[in-house]
mmCIF file of C-alpha atoms and ligand atoms in Angstrom:
data_model
loop_
_atom_site.group_PDB
_atom_site.id
_atom_site.type_symbol
_atom_site.label_atom_id
_atom_site.label_comp_id
_atom_site.label_asym_id
_atom_site.label_seq_id
_atom_site.Cartn_x
_atom_site.Cartn_y
_atom_site.Cartn_z
ATOM 1 C CA UNK A 158 70.492 87.413 79.763
ATOM 2 C CA UNK A 159 70.568 83.794 80.937
ATOM 3 C CA UNK A 160 70.553 81.442 77.714
ATOM 4 C CA UNK A 161 69.466 78.237 79.722
ATOM 5 C CA UNK A 162 66.890 76.100 77.633
ATOM 6 C CA UNK A 163 64.445 75.370 80.250
ATOM 7 C CA UNK A 164 61.569 73.164 80.417
ATOM 8 C CA UNK A 165 59.242 76.371 80.285
ATOM 9 C CA UNK A 166 60.937 77.450 77.167
ATOM 10 C CA UNK A 167 60.737 73.799 75.611
ATOM 11 C CA UNK A 168 57.066 73.402 76.033
ATOM 12 C CA UNK A 169 56.316 77.526 74.915
ATOM 13 C CA UNK A 170 58.343 75.998 71.620
ATOM 14 C CA UNK A 171 56.142 72.854 70.996
ATOM 15 C CA UNK A 172 53.124 75.291 71.680
ATOM 16 C CA UNK A 173 54.072 77.606 68.846
ATOM 17 C CA UNK A 174 54.385 75.131 66.497
ATOM 18 C CA UNK A 175 51.435 73.345 67.448
ATOM 19 C CA UNK A 176 49.564 76.873 67.002
ATOM 20 C CA UNK A 177 50.695 76.621 63.433
ATOM 21 C CA UNK A 178 53.574 79.564 63.785
ATOM 22 C CA UNK A 179 56.372 79.012 61.305
ATOM 23 C CA UNK A 180 59.977 78.178 62.594
ATOM 24 C CA UNK A 181 60.986 81.572 61.307
ATOM 25 C CA UNK A 182 58.580 83.557 63.254
ATOM 26 C CA UNK A 183 59.345 81.528 66.485
ATOM 27 C CA UNK A 184 62.841 82.428 65.680
ATOM 28 C CA UNK A 185 62.098 85.996 65.413
ATOM 29 C CA UNK A 186 60.178 86.271 68.672
ATOM 30 C CA UNK A 187 62.806 84.719 70.375
ATOM 31 C CA UNK A 188 65.496 86.947 69.005
ATOM 32 C CA UNK A 189 63.420 89.853 70.037
ATOM 33 C CA UNK A 190 63.391 88.694 73.497
ATOM 34 C CA UNK A 191 66.926 88.799 73.666
ATOM 35 C CA UNK A 192 67.887 85.173 72.611
ATOM 36 C CA UNK A 193 71.144 84.970 70.692
ATOM 37 C CA UNK A 194 69.996 83.317 67.132
ATOM 38 C CA UNK A 195 72.140 80.193 67.257
ATOM 39 C CA UNK A 196 71.184 79.461 70.800
ATOM 40 C CA UNK A 197 67.403 80.160 69.697
ATOM 41 C CA UNK A 198 67.932 77.881 66.544
ATOM 42 C CA UNK A 199 69.725 75.079 68.850
ATOM 43 C CA UNK A 200 66.857 75.273 71.365
ATOM 44 C CA UNK A 201 64.111 75.125 68.411
ATOM 45 C CA UNK A 202 65.702 72.099 66.679
ATOM 46 C CA UNK A 203 66.253 69.826 69.764
ATOM 47 C CA UNK A 204 63.264 70.732 71.374
ATOM 48 C CA UNK A 205 61.252 69.886 68.156
ATOM 49 C CA UNK A 206 63.168 66.926 67.410
ATOM 50 C CA UNK A 207 62.740 65.511 70.905
ATOM 51 C CA UNK A 208 59.199 66.153 70.571
ATOM 52 C CA UNK A 209 58.800 64.589 67.169
ATOM 53 C CA UNK A 210 60.683 61.428 68.542
ATOM 54 C CA UNK A 211 58.090 61.113 71.419
ATOM 55 C CA UNK A 212 54.959 61.627 69.267
ATOM 56 C CA UNK A 213 56.415 58.865 66.797
ATOM 57 C CA UNK A 214 57.156 56.680 69.772
ATOM 58 C CA UNK A 215 53.483 56.934 70.606
ATOM 59 C CA UNK A 216 52.490 56.236 67.058
ATOM 60 C CA UNK A 217 50.910 59.663 66.183
ATOM 61 C CA UNK A 218 51.158 60.807 62.524
ATOM 62 C CA UNK A 219 52.581 64.324 62.011
ATOM 63 C CA UNK A 220 49.670 67.173 61.201
ATOM 64 C CA UNK A 221 48.019 67.048 57.801
ATOM 65 C CA UNK A 222 48.196 70.537 56.302
ATOM 66 C CA UNK A 223 46.610 71.811 53.060
ATOM 67 C CA UNK A 224 48.090 70.670 49.596
ATOM 68 C CA UNK A 225 47.998 71.902 45.901
ATOM 69 C CA UNK A 226 45.030 70.201 44.074
ATOM 70 C CA UNK A 227 43.796 70.271 40.718
ATOM 71 C CA UNK A 228 40.123 70.727 40.331
ATOM 72 C CA UNK A 229 39.508 67.113 38.766
ATOM 73 C CA UNK A 230 36.063 66.483 41.034
ATOM 74 C CA UNK A 231 33.738 66.815 38.455
ATOM 75 C CA UNK A 232 36.045 64.405 36.216
ATOM 76 C CA UNK A 233 36.939 66.975 33.359
ATOM 77 C CA UNK A 234 38.568 66.056 30.245
ATOM 78 C CA UNK A 235 40.778 69.234 30.257
ATOM 79 C CA UNK A 236 41.703 72.119 32.590
ATOM 80 C CA UNK A 237 42.347 75.578 32.071
ATOM 81 C CA UNK A 238 46.090 76.336 32.521
ATOM 82 C CA UNK A 239 45.316 80.225 31.564
ATOM 83 C CA UNK A 240 47.309 80.186 27.904
ATOM 84 C CA UNK A 241 46.704 76.422 27.220
ATOM 85 C CA UNK A 242 44.173 73.573 27.785
ATOM 86 C CA UNK A 243 45.801 70.714 29.532
ATOM 87 C CA UNK A 244 44.355 67.248 29.301
ATOM 88 C CA UNK A 245 43.482 65.195 32.484
ATOM 89 C CA UNK A 246 44.617 61.722 31.847
ATOM 90 C CA UNK A 247 44.603 59.730 35.000
ATOM 91 C CA UNK A 248 43.507 60.529 38.357
ATOM 92 C CA UNK A 249 44.188 58.513 41.653
ATOM 93 C CA UNK A 250 42.951 59.541 45.235
ATOM 94 C CA UNK A 251 45.552 57.560 47.497
ATOM 95 C CA UNK A 252 48.297 58.649 46.950
ATOM 96 C CA UNK A 253 46.850 61.747 45.201
ATOM 97 C CA UNK A 254 48.475 61.340 41.749
ATOM 98 C CA UNK A 255 47.008 63.132 38.509
ATOM 99 C CA UNK A 256 48.770 62.721 35.191
ATOM 100 C CA UNK A 257 48.192 65.645 32.952
ATOM 101 C CA UNK A 258 48.527 65.484 28.908
ATOM 102 C CA UNK A 259 50.067 68.064 26.848
ATOM 103 C CA UNK A 260 50.915 70.268 29.798
ATOM 104 C CA UNK A 261 53.854 71.779 27.961
ATOM 105 C CA UNK A 262 54.016 71.986 23.870
ATOM 106 C CA UNK A 263 56.873 70.371 21.893
ATOM 107 C CA UNK A 264 58.862 73.897 21.412
ATOM 108 C CA UNK A 265 58.569 74.672 25.041
ATOM 109 C CA UNK A 266 60.069 71.222 25.890
ATOM 110 C CA UNK A 267 62.845 71.624 23.484
ATOM 111 C CA UNK A 268 63.282 75.359 24.539
ATOM 112 C CA UNK A 269 63.790 74.264 28.117
ATOM 113 C CA UNK A 270 66.332 71.458 27.307
ATOM 114 C CA UNK A 271 68.307 74.072 25.143
ATOM 115 C CA UNK A 272 68.161 76.928 27.813
ATOM 116 C CA UNK A 273 69.125 74.459 30.257
ATOM 117 C CA UNK A 274 72.189 72.376 28.479
ATOM 118 C CA UNK A 275 74.868 75.197 28.762
ATOM 119 C CA UNK A 276 74.358 75.128 32.385
ATOM 120 C CA UNK A 277 73.984 71.158 33.064
ATOM 121 C CA UNK A 278 76.775 70.031 35.733
ATOM 122 C CA UNK A 279 77.362 66.839 37.636
ATOM 123 C CA UNK A 280 74.173 66.267 39.666
ATOM 124 C CA UNK A 281 76.054 65.550 43.111
ATOM 125 C CA UNK A 282 72.453 65.364 44.866
ATOM 126 C CA UNK A 283 72.904 65.436 48.511
ATOM 127 C CA UNK A 284 72.999 62.117 49.633
ATOM 128 C CA UNK A 285 70.862 62.030 52.900
ATOM 129 C CA UNK A 286 71.032 59.303 55.308
ATOM 130 C CA UNK A 287 68.738 57.187 53.860
ATOM 131 C CA UNK A 288 70.725 56.767 50.974
ATOM 132 C CA UNK A 289 67.605 57.245 48.702
ATOM 133 C CA UNK A 290 67.657 60.460 47.199
ATOM 134 C CA UNK A 291 70.729 60.514 44.683
ATOM 135 C CA UNK A 292 70.604 59.484 40.941
ATOM 136 C CA UNK A 293 72.468 56.605 40.215
ATOM 137 C CA UNK A 294 76.071 58.018 40.146
ATOM 138 C CA UNK A 295 76.728 57.906 36.592
ATOM 139 C CA UNK A 296 79.335 60.283 34.889
ATOM 140 C CA UNK A 297 76.868 61.664 32.701
ATOM 141 C CA UNK A 298 73.864 62.346 35.163
ATOM 142 C CA UNK A 299 73.540 66.017 35.114
ATOM 143 C CA UNK A 300 71.057 68.865 36.517
ATOM 144 C CA UNK A 301 70.806 72.514 36.966
ATOM 145 C CA UNK A 302 68.082 74.756 38.533
ATOM 146 C CA UNK A 303 66.519 77.865 36.977
ATOM 147 C CA UNK A 304 65.717 80.531 39.156
ATOM 148 C CA UNK A 305 62.114 81.255 39.732
ATOM 149 C CA UNK A 306 60.362 83.703 36.786
ATOM 150 C CA UNK A 307 64.112 83.602 35.371
ATOM 151 C CA UNK A 308 62.926 84.199 31.879
ATOM 152 C CA UNK A 309 59.737 84.649 30.092
ATOM 153 C CA UNK A 310 59.271 80.799 29.307
ATOM 154 C CA UNK A 311 59.864 79.614 32.738
ATOM 155 C CA UNK A 312 57.553 82.470 34.002
ATOM 156 C CA UNK A 313 54.862 81.169 31.907
ATOM 157 C CA UNK A 314 55.204 77.497 32.353
ATOM 158 C CA UNK A 315 55.362 78.538 36.388
ATOM 159 C CA UNK A 316 52.100 80.696 35.947
ATOM 160 C CA UNK A 317 50.394 77.578 34.203
ATOM 161 C CA UNK A 318 51.278 75.015 36.962
ATOM 162 C CA UNK A 319 50.175 77.610 39.773
ATOM 163 C CA UNK A 320 46.632 77.805 37.678
ATOM 164 C CA UNK A 321 46.520 74.019 37.140
ATOM 165 C CA UNK A 322 47.153 72.956 41.011
ATOM 166 C CA UNK A 323 45.596 76.026 42.430
ATOM 167 C CA UNK A 324 48.950 76.925 44.183
ATOM 168 C CA UNK A 325 50.680 80.368 44.540
ATOM 169 C CA UNK A 326 53.763 80.443 41.863
ATOM 170 C CA UNK A 327 55.556 81.856 45.055
ATOM 171 C CA UNK A 328 55.191 78.753 47.139
ATOM 172 C CA UNK A 329 57.423 76.765 44.245
ATOM 173 C CA UNK A 330 61.034 76.085 44.221
ATOM 174 C CA UNK A 331 63.003 76.979 40.881
ATOM 175 C CA UNK A 332 62.452 74.393 38.356
ATOM 176 C CA UNK A 333 65.026 71.608 38.208
ATOM 177 C CA UNK A 334 66.156 70.050 34.924
ATOM 178 C CA UNK A 335 67.485 66.468 34.842
ATOM 179 C CA UNK A 336 68.843 64.531 32.463
ATOM 180 C CA UNK A 337 69.126 60.821 32.392
ATOM 181 C CA UNK A 338 71.444 58.591 29.989
ATOM 182 C CA UNK A 339 70.955 54.805 29.552
ATOM 183 C CA UNK A 340 71.513 52.840 32.918
ATOM 184 C CA UNK A 341 70.667 56.248 35.333
ATOM 185 C CA UNK A 342 67.708 55.915 37.525
ATOM 186 C CA UNK A 343 66.433 58.045 40.541
ATOM 187 C CA UNK A 344 65.679 55.504 43.191
ATOM 188 C CA UNK A 345 62.431 55.329 44.967
ATOM 189 C CA UNK A 346 62.287 58.175 47.665
ATOM 190 C CA UNK A 347 59.946 60.545 49.104
ATOM 191 C CA UNK A 348 60.364 64.405 47.972
ATOM 192 C CA UNK A 349 59.256 65.635 51.406
ATOM 193 C CA UNK A 350 61.876 66.439 54.035
ATOM 194 C CA UNK A 351 62.282 63.511 56.642
ATOM 195 C CA UNK A 352 61.436 65.245 60.048
ATOM 196 C CA UNK A 353 63.883 63.103 61.695
ATOM 197 C CA UNK A 354 67.060 64.334 59.995
ATOM 198 C CA UNK A 355 68.894 66.973 61.489
ATOM 199 C CA UNK A 356 69.047 69.005 58.882
ATOM 200 C CA UNK A 357 65.259 69.533 58.105
ATOM 201 C CA UNK A 358 64.340 72.534 60.604
ATOM 202 C CA UNK A 359 66.927 74.590 58.443
ATOM 203 C CA UNK A 360 65.776 73.508 55.318
ATOM 204 C CA UNK A 361 62.032 74.020 56.078
ATOM 205 C CA UNK A 362 63.143 77.806 56.917
ATOM 206 C CA UNK A 363 62.826 78.616 53.282
ATOM 207 C CA UNK A 364 58.749 77.984 52.678
ATOM 208 C CA UNK A 365 58.267 75.116 54.932
ATOM 209 C CA UNK A 366 57.647 71.529 53.888
ATOM 210 C CA UNK A 367 57.410 70.317 50.271
ATOM 211 C CA UNK A 368 53.688 69.300 49.639
ATOM 212 C CA UNK A 369 53.616 68.854 45.939
ATOM 213 C CA UNK A 370 55.573 67.453 43.171
ATOM 214 C CA UNK A 371 55.236 67.879 39.283
ATOM 215 C CA UNK A 372 57.553 66.100 36.940
ATOM 216 C CA UNK A 373 57.213 67.161 33.377
ATOM 217 C CA UNK A 374 58.690 64.910 30.587
ATOM 218 C CA UNK A 375 60.796 67.151 28.339
ATOM 219 C CA UNK A 376 62.230 64.401 26.104
ATOM 220 C CA UNK A 377 61.429 60.771 26.039
ATOM 221 C CA UNK A 378 63.612 57.972 26.133
ATOM 222 C CA UNK A 379 63.098 55.005 23.558
ATOM 223 C CA UNK A 380 62.795 52.442 26.444
ATOM 224 C CA UNK A 381 62.561 52.668 30.238
ATOM 225 C CA UNK A 382 62.536 55.846 32.298
ATOM 226 C CA UNK A 383 58.812 55.673 33.819
ATOM 227 C CA UNK A 384 57.668 57.275 37.146
ATOM 228 C CA UNK A 385 57.034 54.648 39.457
ATOM 229 C CA UNK A 386 55.114 54.620 42.401
ATOM 230 C CA UNK A 387 56.137 51.166 44.190
ATOM 231 C CA UNK A 388 53.357 51.235 46.822
ATOM 232 C CA UNK A 389 50.559 51.174 44.576
ATOM 233 C CA UNK A 390 52.330 49.482 41.519
ATOM 234 C CA UNK A 391 51.822 52.303 39.338
ATOM 235 C CA UNK A 392 54.036 53.507 36.366
ATOM 236 C CA UNK A 393 53.555 56.416 34.454
ATOM 237 C CA UNK A 394 55.164 56.597 30.888
ATOM 238 C CA UNK A 395 57.310 59.789 30.285
ATOM 239 C CA UNK A 396 55.720 61.118 27.339
ATOM 240 C CA UNK A 397 57.052 64.303 25.890
ATOM 241 C CA UNK A 398 55.136 67.255 27.328
ATOM 242 C CA UNK A 399 53.058 65.177 29.584
ATOM 243 C CA UNK A 400 53.525 65.305 33.388
ATOM 244 C CA UNK A 401 52.838 63.652 36.728
ATOM 245 C CA UNK A 402 51.580 65.567 39.828
ATOM 246 C CA UNK A 403 51.227 63.991 43.329
ATOM 247 C CA UNK A 404 50.699 65.564 46.618
ATOM 248 C CA UNK A 405 51.328 64.501 50.149
ATOM 249 C CA UNK A 406 49.508 66.306 53.241
ATOM 250 C CA UNK A 407 52.382 65.057 55.775
ATOM 251 C CA UNK A 408 55.817 64.326 55.862
ATOM 252 C CA UNK A 409 54.819 60.517 56.344
ATOM 253 C CA UNK A 410 54.867 57.105 54.252
ATOM 254 C CA UNK A 411 51.301 56.947 54.994
ATOM 255 C CA UNK A 412 50.862 59.188 51.981
ATOM 256 C CA UNK A 413 51.851 56.119 49.906
ATOM 257 C CA UNK A 414 53.912 58.923 47.583
ATOM 258 C CA UNK A 415 57.038 56.656 47.572
ATOM 259 C CA UNK A 416 58.314 57.071 43.984
ATOM 260 C CA UNK A 417 61.236 56.835 41.650
ATOM 261 C CA UNK A 418 62.541 57.266 38.173
ATOM 262 C CA UNK A 419 62.776 53.684 36.624
ATOM 263 C CA UNK A 420 66.163 53.052 34.843
ATOM 264 C CA UNK A 421 66.578 54.465 31.374
ATOM 265 C CA UNK A 422 67.019 51.510 28.832
ATOM 266 C CA UNK A 423 67.666 53.257 25.557
ATOM 267 C CA UNK A 424 67.597 56.649 24.472
ATOM 268 C CA UNK A 425 67.749 60.028 26.813
ATOM 269 C CA UNK A 426 65.108 60.946 29.213
ATOM 270 C CA UNK A 427 65.190 64.565 30.383
ATOM 271 C CA UNK A 428 62.521 66.262 32.985
ATOM 272 C CA UNK A 429 61.693 69.379 34.450
ATOM 273 C CA UNK A 430 60.678 69.160 38.227
ATOM 274 C CA UNK A 431 58.519 71.823 40.145
ATOM 275 C CA UNK A 432 58.471 71.189 44.035
ATOM 276 C CA UNK A 433 55.569 73.126 45.625
ATOM 277 C CA UNK A 434 56.181 74.201 49.403
ATOM 278 C CA UNK A 435 53.539 75.164 51.951
ATOM 279 C CA UNK A 436 54.794 78.849 52.070
ATOM 280 C CA UNK A 437 56.366 81.215 50.020
ATOM 281 C CA UNK A 438 60.036 80.102 49.160
ATOM 282 C CA UNK A 439 62.288 82.872 49.061
HETATM 283 O O1 PD2 B 579 62.548 61.189 36.561
HETATM 284 C C1 PD2 B 579 61.530 60.857 37.248
HETATM 285 O O2 PD2 B 579 60.733 60.369 36.828
HETATM 286 C C2 PD2 B 579 61.326 61.267 38.686
HETATM 287 C C3 PD2 B 579 61.346 60.162 39.485
HETATM 288 C C4 PD2 B 579 61.283 60.618 41.167
HETATM 289 C C5 PD2 B 579 61.851 62.578 39.381
HETATM 290 C C6 PD2 B 579 61.639 62.978 40.567
HETATM 291 N N1 PD2 B 579 61.505 61.742 41.712
HETATM 292 C C7 PD2 B 579 61.949 64.250 41.167
HETATM 293 O O3 PD2 B 579 62.459 64.837 40.541
HETATM 294 O O4 PD2 B 579 61.632 64.193 42.381
HETATM 295 ZN ZN1 ZN B 580 61.251 62.564 43.707
#
C-alpha cells in the first residue's frame, strides 16, 4: 500500500486526537488499515507536533482534562484514607495544592526508606532540553522506583493515595524514592511532559499525560529542603509523614504548578513521589 502522509491523513489524525482518542488507539486503527507501525508513529508525531505549534502560535491553550481531586470542598479537617485518617493542613485553589498531615506513619516512612536503600543508584534523571528536571548533579543524589503494588506496604500506601485523591491506583506510576544530601536540590520544573518536546508522544503512550503529583516526606532534613512553588511564593515544609499534592489540568504554565525542591542545607531529606497519569499506566 501507498504509505504517503497526505493532508487528508493529517486532518484525520488531528480529528482523532480532538475527539479524545488515545494515541495508542489511533495507532492501532492505522495499523489495522495497513500502515507500517514506524510510518504511522512518525505521521502521528509530526502531524500533532505541527498542529500544536500552530495552535500555540495562535495563542490557544491545550485542552483541560479531568484531574485527581481530594474532597476538600466542605473544608474537612480530616479525609478518610481507608485505613488511616489523614489531616488536611492547607488548601490552595490556583494552583490546586493540598498539604496533607500524617498521610504516612513514622514506621511506614522508615520501612519505605529501608526497602529502597539497597536499590538506590545515582539518579541520572534524563536532562530534558529545558535543563530544568535534574536533581543537582551531586555524587550522592540517589533514587529508585518501586513497581506499582510491588509489596504489601507499597500497595497499601497506593490504595490510600487513590482514595484520598479520588484517582484509580492503576493510573499511578510506580513510587519513586529520592534522597537529598546537603547542597542538593530539585530545580523548579513542571511535572507534565512538555508537549513541544519531540519525545513526548512516545512517553504519552503509557497512560497519557501526568495530571497530578503527590510528594511524601519520609525523612526530614534539619534545614532547607522545602517544596517551593515560585509562581505563588509558597513553600511547603518537608515534615516527615506529611505530603503535598498538586494537580494540573493542562500541560501548560497557566496551571502555575512550577515547583522545585529547595536546597537541603543540613541533614538528609528523603521523599516518595507518586505521579498520576490521565489513564492506566502500564
Ligand atoms: O523533593 C521535592 O520537594 C520535589 C520538588 C519538586 C519533588 C519533586 N518535584 C518531584 O518528585 O517531582
Ligand atoms: Zn516535580
